[in-house]
Coordinates of C-alpha atoms and ligand atoms in Angstrom, one line a residue:
X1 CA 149.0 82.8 126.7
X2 CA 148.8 85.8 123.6
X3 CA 148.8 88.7 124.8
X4 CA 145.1 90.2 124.5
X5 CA 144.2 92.4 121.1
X6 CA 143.2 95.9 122.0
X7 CA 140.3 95.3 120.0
X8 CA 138.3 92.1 118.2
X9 CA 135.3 92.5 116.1
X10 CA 132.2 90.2 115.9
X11 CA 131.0 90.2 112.2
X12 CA 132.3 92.0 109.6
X13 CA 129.5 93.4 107.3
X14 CA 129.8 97.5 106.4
X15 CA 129.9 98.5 109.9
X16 CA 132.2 96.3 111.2
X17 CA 134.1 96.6 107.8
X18 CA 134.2 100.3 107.9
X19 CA 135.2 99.7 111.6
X20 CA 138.4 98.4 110.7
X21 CA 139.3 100.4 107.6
X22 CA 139.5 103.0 109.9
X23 CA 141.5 101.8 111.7
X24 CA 144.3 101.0 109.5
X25 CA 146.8 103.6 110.2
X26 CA 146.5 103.4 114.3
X27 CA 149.2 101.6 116.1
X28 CA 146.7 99.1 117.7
X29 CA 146.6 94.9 117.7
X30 CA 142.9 94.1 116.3
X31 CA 141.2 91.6 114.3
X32 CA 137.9 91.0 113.3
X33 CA 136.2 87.7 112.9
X34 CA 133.1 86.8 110.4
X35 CA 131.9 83.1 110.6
X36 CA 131.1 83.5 106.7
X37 CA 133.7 81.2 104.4
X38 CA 133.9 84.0 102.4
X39 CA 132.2 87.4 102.5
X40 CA 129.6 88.6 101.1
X41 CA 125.8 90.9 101.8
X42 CA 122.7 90.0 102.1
X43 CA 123.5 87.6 99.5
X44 CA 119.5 85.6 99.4
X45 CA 118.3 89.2 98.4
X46 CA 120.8 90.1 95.3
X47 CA 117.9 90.6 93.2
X48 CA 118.6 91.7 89.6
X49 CA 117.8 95.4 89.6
X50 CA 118.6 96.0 93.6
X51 CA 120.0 99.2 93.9
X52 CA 121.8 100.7 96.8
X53 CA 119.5 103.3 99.1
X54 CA 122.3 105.3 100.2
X55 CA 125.0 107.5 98.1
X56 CA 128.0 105.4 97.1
X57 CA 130.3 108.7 98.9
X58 CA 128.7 107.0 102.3
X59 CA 131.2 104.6 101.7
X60 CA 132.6 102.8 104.4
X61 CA 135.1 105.5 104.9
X62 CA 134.3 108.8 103.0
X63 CA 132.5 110.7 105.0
X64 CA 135.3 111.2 107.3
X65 CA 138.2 110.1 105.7
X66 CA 138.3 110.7 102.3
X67 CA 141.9 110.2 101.5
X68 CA 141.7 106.6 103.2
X69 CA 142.5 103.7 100.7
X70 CA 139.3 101.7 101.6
X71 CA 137.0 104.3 99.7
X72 CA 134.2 102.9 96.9
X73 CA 136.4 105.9 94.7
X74 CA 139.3 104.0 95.4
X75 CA 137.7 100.6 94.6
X76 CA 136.7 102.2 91.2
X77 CA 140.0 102.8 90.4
X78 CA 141.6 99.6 91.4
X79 CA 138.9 97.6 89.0
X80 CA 139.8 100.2 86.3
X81 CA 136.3 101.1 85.8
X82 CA 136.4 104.8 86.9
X83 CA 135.5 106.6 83.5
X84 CA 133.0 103.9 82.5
X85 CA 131.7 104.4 85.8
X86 CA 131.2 108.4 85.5
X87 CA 129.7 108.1 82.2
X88 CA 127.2 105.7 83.5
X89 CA 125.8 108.2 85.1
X90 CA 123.2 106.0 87.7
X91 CA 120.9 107.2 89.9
X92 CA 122.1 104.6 92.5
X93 CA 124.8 102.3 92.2
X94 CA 123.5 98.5 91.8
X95 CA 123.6 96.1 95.2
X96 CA 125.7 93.9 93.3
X97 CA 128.2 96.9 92.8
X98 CA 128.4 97.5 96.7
X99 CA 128.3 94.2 97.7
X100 CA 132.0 93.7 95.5
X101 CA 133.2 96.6 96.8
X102 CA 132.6 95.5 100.2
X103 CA 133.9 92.3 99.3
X104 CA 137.0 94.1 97.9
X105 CA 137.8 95.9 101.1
X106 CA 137.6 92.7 103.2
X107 CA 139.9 90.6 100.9
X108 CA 142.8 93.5 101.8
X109 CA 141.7 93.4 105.3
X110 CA 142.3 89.6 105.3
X111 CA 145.3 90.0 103.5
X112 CA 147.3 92.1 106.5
X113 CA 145.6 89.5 108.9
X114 CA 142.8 92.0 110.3
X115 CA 140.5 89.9 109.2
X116 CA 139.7 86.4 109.7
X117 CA 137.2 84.8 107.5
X118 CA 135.5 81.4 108.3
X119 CA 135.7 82.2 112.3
X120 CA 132.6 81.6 114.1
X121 CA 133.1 83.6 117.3
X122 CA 131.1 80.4 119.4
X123 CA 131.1 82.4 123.0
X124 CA 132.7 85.5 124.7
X125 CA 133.7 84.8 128.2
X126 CA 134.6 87.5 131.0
X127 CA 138.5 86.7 132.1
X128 CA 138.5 89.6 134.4
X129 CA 141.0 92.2 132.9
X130 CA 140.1 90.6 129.4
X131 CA 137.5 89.0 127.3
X132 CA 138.4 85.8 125.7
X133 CA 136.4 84.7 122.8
X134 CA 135.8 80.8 121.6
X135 CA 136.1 80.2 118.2
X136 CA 134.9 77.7 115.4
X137 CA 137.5 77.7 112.6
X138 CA 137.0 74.4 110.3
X139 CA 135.9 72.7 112.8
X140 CA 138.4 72.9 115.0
X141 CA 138.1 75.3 118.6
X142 CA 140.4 78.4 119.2
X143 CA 140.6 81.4 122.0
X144 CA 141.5 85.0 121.2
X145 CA 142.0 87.6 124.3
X146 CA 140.9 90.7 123.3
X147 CA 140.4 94.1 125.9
X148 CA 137.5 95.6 124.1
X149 CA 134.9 94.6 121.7
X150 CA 133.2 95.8 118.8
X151 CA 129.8 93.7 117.7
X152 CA 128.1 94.6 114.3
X153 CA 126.3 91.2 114.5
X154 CA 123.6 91.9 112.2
X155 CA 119.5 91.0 112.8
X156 CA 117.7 88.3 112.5
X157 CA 114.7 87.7 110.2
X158 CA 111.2 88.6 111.9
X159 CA 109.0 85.5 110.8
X160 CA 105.6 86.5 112.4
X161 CA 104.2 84.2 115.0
X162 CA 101.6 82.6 113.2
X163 CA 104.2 81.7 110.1
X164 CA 106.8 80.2 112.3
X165 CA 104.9 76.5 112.8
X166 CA 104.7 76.6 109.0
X167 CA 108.6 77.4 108.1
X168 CA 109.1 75.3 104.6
X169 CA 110.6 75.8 100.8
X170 CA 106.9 76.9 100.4
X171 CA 107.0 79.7 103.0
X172 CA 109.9 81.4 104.3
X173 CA 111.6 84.9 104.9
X174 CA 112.8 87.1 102.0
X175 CA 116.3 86.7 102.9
X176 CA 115.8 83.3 101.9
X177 CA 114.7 83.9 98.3
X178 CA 118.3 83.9 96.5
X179 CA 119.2 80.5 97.9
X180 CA 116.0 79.1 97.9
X181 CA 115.0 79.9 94.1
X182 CA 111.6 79.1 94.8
X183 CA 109.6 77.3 91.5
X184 CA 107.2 79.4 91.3
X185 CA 105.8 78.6 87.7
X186 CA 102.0 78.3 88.0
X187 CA 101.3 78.9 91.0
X188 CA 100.2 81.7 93.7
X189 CA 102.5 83.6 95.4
X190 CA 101.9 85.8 98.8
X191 CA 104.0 87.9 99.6
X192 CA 103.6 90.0 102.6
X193 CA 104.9 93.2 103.8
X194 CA 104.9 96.1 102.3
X195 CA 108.2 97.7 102.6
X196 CA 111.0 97.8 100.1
X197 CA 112.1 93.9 100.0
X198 CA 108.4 92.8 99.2
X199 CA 108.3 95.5 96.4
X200 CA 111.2 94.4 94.7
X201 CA 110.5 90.8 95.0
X202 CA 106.7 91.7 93.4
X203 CA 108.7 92.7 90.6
X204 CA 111.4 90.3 90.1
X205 CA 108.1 87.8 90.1
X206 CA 106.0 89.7 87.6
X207 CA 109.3 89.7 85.7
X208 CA 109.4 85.9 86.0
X209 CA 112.8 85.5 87.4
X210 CA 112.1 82.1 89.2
X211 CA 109.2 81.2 86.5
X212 CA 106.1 82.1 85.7
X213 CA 103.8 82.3 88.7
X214 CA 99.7 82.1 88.0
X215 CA 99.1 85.3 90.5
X216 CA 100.9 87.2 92.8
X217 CA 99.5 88.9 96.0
X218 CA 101.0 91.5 97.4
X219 CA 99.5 92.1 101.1
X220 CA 100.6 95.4 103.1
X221 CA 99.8 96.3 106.5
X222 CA 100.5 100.0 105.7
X223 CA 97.5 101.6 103.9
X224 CA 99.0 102.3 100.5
X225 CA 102.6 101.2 99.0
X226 CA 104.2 104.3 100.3
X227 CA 107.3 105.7 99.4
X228 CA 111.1 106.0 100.9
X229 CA 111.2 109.9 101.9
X230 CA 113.8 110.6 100.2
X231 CA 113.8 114.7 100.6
X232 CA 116.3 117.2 101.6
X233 CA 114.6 117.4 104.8
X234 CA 113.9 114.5 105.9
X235 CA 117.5 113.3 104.8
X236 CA 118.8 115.9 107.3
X237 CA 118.0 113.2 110.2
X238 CA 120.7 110.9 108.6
X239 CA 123.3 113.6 109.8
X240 CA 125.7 113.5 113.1
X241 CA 124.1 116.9 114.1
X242 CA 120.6 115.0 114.3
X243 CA 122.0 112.3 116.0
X244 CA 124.2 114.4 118.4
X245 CA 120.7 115.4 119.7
X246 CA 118.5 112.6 119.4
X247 CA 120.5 111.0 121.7
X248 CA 120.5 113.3 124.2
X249 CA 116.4 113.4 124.5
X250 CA 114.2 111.7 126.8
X251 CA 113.7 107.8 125.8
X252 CA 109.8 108.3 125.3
X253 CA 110.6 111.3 123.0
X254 CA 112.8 109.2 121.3
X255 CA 110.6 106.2 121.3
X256 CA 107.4 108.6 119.6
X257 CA 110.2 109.8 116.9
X258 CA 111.7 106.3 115.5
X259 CA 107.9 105.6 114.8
X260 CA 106.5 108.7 113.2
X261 CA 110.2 108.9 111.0
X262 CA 109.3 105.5 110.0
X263 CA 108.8 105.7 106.1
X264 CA 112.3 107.9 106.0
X265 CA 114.3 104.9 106.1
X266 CA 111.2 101.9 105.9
X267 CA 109.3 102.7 102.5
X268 CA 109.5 101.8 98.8
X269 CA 111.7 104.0 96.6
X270 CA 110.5 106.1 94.0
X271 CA 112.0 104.2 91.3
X272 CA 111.2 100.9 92.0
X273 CA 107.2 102.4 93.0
X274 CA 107.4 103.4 89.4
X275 CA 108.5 100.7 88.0
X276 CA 105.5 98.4 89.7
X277 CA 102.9 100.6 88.8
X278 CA 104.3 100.5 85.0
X279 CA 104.4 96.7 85.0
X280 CA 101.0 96.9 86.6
X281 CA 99.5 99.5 83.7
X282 CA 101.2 97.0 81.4
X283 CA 99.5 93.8 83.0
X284 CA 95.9 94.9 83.5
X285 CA 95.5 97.2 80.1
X286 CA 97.9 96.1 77.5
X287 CA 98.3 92.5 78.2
X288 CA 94.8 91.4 79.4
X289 CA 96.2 89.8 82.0
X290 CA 95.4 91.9 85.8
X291 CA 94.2 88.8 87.5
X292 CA 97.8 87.8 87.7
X293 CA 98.1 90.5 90.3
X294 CA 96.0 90.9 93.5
X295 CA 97.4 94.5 95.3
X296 CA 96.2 94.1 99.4
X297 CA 96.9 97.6 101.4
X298 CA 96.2 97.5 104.7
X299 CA 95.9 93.8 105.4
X300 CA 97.2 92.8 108.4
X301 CA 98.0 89.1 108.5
X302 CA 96.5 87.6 111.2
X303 CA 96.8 83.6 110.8
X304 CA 97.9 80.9 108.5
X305 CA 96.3 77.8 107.8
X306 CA 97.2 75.1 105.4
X307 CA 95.2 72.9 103.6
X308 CA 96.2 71.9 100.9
X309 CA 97.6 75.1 99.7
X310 CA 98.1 78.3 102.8
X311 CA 94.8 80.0 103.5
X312 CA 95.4 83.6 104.7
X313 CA 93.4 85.7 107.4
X314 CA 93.9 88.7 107.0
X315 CA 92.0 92.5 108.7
X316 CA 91.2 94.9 106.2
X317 CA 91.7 98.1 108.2
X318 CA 89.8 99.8 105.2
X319 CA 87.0 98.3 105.9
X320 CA 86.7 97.2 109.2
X321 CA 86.4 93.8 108.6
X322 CA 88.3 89.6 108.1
X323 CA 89.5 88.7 105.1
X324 CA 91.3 85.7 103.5
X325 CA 93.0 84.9 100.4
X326 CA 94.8 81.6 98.9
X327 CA 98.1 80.8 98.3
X328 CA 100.8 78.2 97.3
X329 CA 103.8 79.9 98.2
X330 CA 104.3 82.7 101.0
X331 CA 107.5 85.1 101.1
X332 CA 107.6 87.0 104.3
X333 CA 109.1 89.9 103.7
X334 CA 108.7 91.3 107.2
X335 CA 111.7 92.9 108.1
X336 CA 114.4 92.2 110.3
X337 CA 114.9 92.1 114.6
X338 CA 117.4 93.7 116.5
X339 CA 119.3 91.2 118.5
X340 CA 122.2 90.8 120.6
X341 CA 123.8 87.5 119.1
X342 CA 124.0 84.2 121.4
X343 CA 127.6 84.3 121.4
X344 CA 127.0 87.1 124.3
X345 CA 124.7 84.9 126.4
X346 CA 127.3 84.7 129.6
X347 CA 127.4 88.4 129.4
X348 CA 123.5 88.9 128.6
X349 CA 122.4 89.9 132.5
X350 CA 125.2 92.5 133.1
X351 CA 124.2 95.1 130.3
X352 CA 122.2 97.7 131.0
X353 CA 118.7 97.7 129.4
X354 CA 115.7 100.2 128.9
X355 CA 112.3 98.9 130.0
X356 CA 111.7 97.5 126.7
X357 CA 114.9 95.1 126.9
X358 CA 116.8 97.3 124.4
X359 CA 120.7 97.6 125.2
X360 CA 121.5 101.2 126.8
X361 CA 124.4 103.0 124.6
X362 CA 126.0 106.1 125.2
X363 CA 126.7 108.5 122.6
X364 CA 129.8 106.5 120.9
X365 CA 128.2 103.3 120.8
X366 CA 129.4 101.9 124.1
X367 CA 127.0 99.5 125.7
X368 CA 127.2 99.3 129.9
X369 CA 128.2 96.1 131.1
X370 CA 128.2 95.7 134.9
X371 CA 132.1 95.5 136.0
X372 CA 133.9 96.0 132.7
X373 CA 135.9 98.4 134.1
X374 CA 137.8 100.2 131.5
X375 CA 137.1 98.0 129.1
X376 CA 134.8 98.9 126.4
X377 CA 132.0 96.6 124.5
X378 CA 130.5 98.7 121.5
X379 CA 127.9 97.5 119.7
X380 CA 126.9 99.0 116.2
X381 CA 123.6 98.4 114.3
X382 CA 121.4 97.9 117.6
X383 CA 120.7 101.7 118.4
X384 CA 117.8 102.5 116.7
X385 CA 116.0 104.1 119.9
X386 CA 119.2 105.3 121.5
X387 CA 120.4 107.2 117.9
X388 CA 117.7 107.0 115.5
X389 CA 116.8 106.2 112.2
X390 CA 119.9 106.3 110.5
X391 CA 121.2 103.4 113.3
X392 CA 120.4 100.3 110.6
X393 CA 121.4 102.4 107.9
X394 CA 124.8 102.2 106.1
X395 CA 124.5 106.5 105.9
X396 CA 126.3 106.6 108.9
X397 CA 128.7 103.8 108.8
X398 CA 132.1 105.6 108.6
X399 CA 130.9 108.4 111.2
X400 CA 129.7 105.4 113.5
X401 CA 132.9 103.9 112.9
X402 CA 134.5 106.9 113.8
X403 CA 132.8 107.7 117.4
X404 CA 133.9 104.2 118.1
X405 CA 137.4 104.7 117.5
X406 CA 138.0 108.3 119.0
X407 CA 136.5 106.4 122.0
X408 CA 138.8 103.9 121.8
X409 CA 142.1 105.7 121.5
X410 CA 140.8 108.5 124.2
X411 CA 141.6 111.1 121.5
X412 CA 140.0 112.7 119.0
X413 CA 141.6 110.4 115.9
X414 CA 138.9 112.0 113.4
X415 CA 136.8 115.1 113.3
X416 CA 133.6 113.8 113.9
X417 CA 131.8 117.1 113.5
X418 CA 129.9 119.2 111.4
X419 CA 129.8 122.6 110.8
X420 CA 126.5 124.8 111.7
X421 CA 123.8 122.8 110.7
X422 CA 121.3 124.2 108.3
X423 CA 118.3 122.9 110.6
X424 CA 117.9 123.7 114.6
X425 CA 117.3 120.7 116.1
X426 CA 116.7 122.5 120.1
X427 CA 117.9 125.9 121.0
X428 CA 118.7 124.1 124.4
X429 CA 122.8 124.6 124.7
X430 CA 123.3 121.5 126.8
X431 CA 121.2 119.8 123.7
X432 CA 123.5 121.3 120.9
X433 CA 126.7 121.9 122.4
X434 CA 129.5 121.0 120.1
X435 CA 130.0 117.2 118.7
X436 CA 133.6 115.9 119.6
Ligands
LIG1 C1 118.7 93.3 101.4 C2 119.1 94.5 102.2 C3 119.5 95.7 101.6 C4 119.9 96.8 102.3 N1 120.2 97.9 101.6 C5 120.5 99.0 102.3 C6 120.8 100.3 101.6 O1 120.7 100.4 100.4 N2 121.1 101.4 102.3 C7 121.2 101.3 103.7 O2 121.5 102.4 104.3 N3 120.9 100.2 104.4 C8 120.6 99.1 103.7 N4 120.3 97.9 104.4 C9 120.4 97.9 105.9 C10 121.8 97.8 106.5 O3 122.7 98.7 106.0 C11 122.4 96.4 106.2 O4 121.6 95.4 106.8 C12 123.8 96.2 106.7 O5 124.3 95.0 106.1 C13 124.0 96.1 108.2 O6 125.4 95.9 108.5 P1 125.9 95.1 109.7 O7 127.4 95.1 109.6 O8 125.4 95.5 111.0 O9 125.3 93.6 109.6 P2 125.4 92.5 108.5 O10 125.7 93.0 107.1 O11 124.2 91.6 108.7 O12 126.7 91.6 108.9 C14 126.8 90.9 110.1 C15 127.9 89.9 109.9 O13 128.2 89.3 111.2 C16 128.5 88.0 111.0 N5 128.3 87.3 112.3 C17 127.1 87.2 113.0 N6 127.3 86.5 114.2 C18 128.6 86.1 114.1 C19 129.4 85.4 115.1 N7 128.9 84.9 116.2 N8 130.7 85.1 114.7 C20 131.2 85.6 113.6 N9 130.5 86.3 112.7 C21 129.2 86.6 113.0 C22 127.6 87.5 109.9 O14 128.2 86.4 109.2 C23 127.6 88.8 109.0 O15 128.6 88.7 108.0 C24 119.9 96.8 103.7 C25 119.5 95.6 104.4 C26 119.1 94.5 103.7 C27 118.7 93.2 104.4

């Protein structure tokens, strides 16, 4: 039989990727395993315009090793674009941009065979001292061994209840969009939520990427289209120091905080707000034409039915009151569920969960699985109540990545600290004492 890896990895989007460009220069036997042919990011929601939320320095590898030759600086470089790229001078570097680099630093990654495209990791089984994963690799089965684990899965789209019986080309989830190019010429679109996927697909409609649609209806459970908080401030909880103690307070506390930081990670930017309420100015006053555009705030889709083309119920929490409003196409762009993926099923009853079914980690990611002994299962993405906010983010990646691997190697491999924090969290020692 091989002898086990030290580590395997389950996916390999950014924090996965950054995972193992990290590890790179440690003397360790890992590979990581993505069932896509080929990589690439969110690819159904490359929508012209995108931008990237986070700084392109939150690389997958920057913010705690800058010298390491997976960095977006270094990817500049090796495409020869570095000057063109200064002079540019962006706001926010394009999706599309990101998406290559990340794509970039997967093809070296499969190129020294740390990375294994194409591999569908089918089931992980308990072998005692080992995990053994199944794999699907062209259709034909394979087994890795492999000590510890590290799953960046992703989520799953959240289609809401009364969508689900009604899943079709004419209504699906926004991560569908790219490959379903919906014809949308002439007719009336839905599109609900109210976060920054519905806003950008608004516009790429108005705009009349997939054609020229007769209305568009933009329906929002929040009671405005609010904005991405963006600030100094409130940017300070994408930071290890916030983190650090986040973790460390009671899970109600945390559970009241994830909500009421919601629009620091959940709302729409400022430029692409702008942008819609320009193209909106332009529609109703200087084209004649604001029936194409029906804004909804604080609708809350309640049912669906179809006859003929979708009717949809809807509570107005402005006015107390039911609502409905017709459409031929819906594009649900309600956001996406943490889960733990099926190949963990066998596993599924011997992690620890809180009340609310939500995987217990400790402070580098670990999860607690009944009997793994020294063996270590992290899971990255899936910690939004356990570290915050900035869990589903990429801001964190390479510090994430990080924790994971100075737990790994029982040594301190990067400096995962900060120094003094501009903002007191707690004045509670045990609360602030020093990150590792
Ligand atoms: C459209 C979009 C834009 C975003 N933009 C930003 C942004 O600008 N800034 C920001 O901070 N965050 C952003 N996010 C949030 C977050 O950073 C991304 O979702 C990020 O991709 C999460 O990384 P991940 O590695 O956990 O998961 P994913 O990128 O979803 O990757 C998971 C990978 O696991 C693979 N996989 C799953 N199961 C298996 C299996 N059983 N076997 C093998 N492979 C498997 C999948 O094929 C996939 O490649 C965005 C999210 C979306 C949807």
């Amino acid at each position: 039989m091989d002898t086990p890896l030290d580590l395997a990895g389950i996916g390999a989007g950014p924090f996965n990727l950054a995972v193992a460009a990290l590890l790179h220069r440690q003397p360790l036997a890992y590979c990581f395993f993505d069932r896509k042919p080929s990589h690439s990011w969110h690819p159904g929601l490359m929508l012209p315009g995108a931008e990237l939320q986070t700084s392109f320095l939150k690389d997958l590898v920057t913010p705690v090793d800058p010298t390491n030759p997976h960095s977006f600086l270094a990817y500049l470089v090796a495409r020869r674009r570095f000057y063109d790229f200064l002079n540019a001078d962006q706001k926010a570097v394009g999706r599309r941009e990101f998406a290559d680099y990340l794509g970039w630093v997967a093809g070296q990654l499969v190129d020294s065979n740390r990375l294994q495209m194409g591999s569908d990791v089918q089931e992980v089984r308990d072998r005692g001292d080992f995990f053994e994963l199944e794999l699907e690799v062209s259709g034909a089965r394979k087994t890795v061994p492999t000590r510890n684990l590290c799953i960046a899965a992703g989520k799953e789209a959240y289609v809401p209840d009364c969508a689900r019986p009604l899943l079709s080309d004419h209504c699906f989830h926004a991560l569908e969009t790219g490959l379903r190019q919906p014809k949308v010429e002439g007719r009336r679109v839905a599109v609900v939520g109210g976060g920054q996927t519905g806003a950008e697909l608004v516009l790429n409609l108005l705009d009349g990427h997939w054609g020229k649609p007769q209305q568009v209806q933009w329906v929002s459970r929040r009671q405005n289209f609010l904005p991405l908080d963006e600030s100094p401030f409130t940017n300070a909880w994408f930071t290890p120091d916030y983190v650090h103690v986040f973790h460390r307070l009671p899970a109600l506390r945390r559970e009241g905080l994830v909500e009421a930081q919601k629009l620091a990670s959940d709302g729409i930017s400022t430029t692409t707000l702008k942008a819609l309420y320009q193209r909106f100015y332009q529609l109703v006053h200087l084209d004649g034409e604001g029936d194409r555009i029906v804004l909804l705030p604080g609708r809350e889709l309640r049912d669906i039915s179809r006859t003929g083309s979708y009717e949809l119920g809807m509570f107005n929490s402005h006015a107390g009151e039911l609502e409905s409003c017709r459409a031929d196409l819906i594009i649900l762009c309600t956001g996406l569920r943490e889960m733990l993926p099926d190949c963990l099923s066998t596993l599924r009853d011997r992690f620890a969960m809180d009340g609310r079914g939500r995987l217990v980690l400790s402070a580098d990611f670990a999860a607690d699985l009944q009997d793994a002994g020294e063996r270590q299962v992290y899971v990255l993405g899936s910690g939004r109540y356990t570290h915050g906010i900035a869990e589903p983010q990429l801001s964190l990646a390479a510090w994430r990545a990080a924790r994971v691997i100075n737990d790994l190697m029982n040594r301190r491999i990067y400096d995962t600290g900060q120094a003094g924090g501009i903002l007191q969290w707690s004045t509670r020692e045990e609360m602030v004492s020093a990150v590792a």
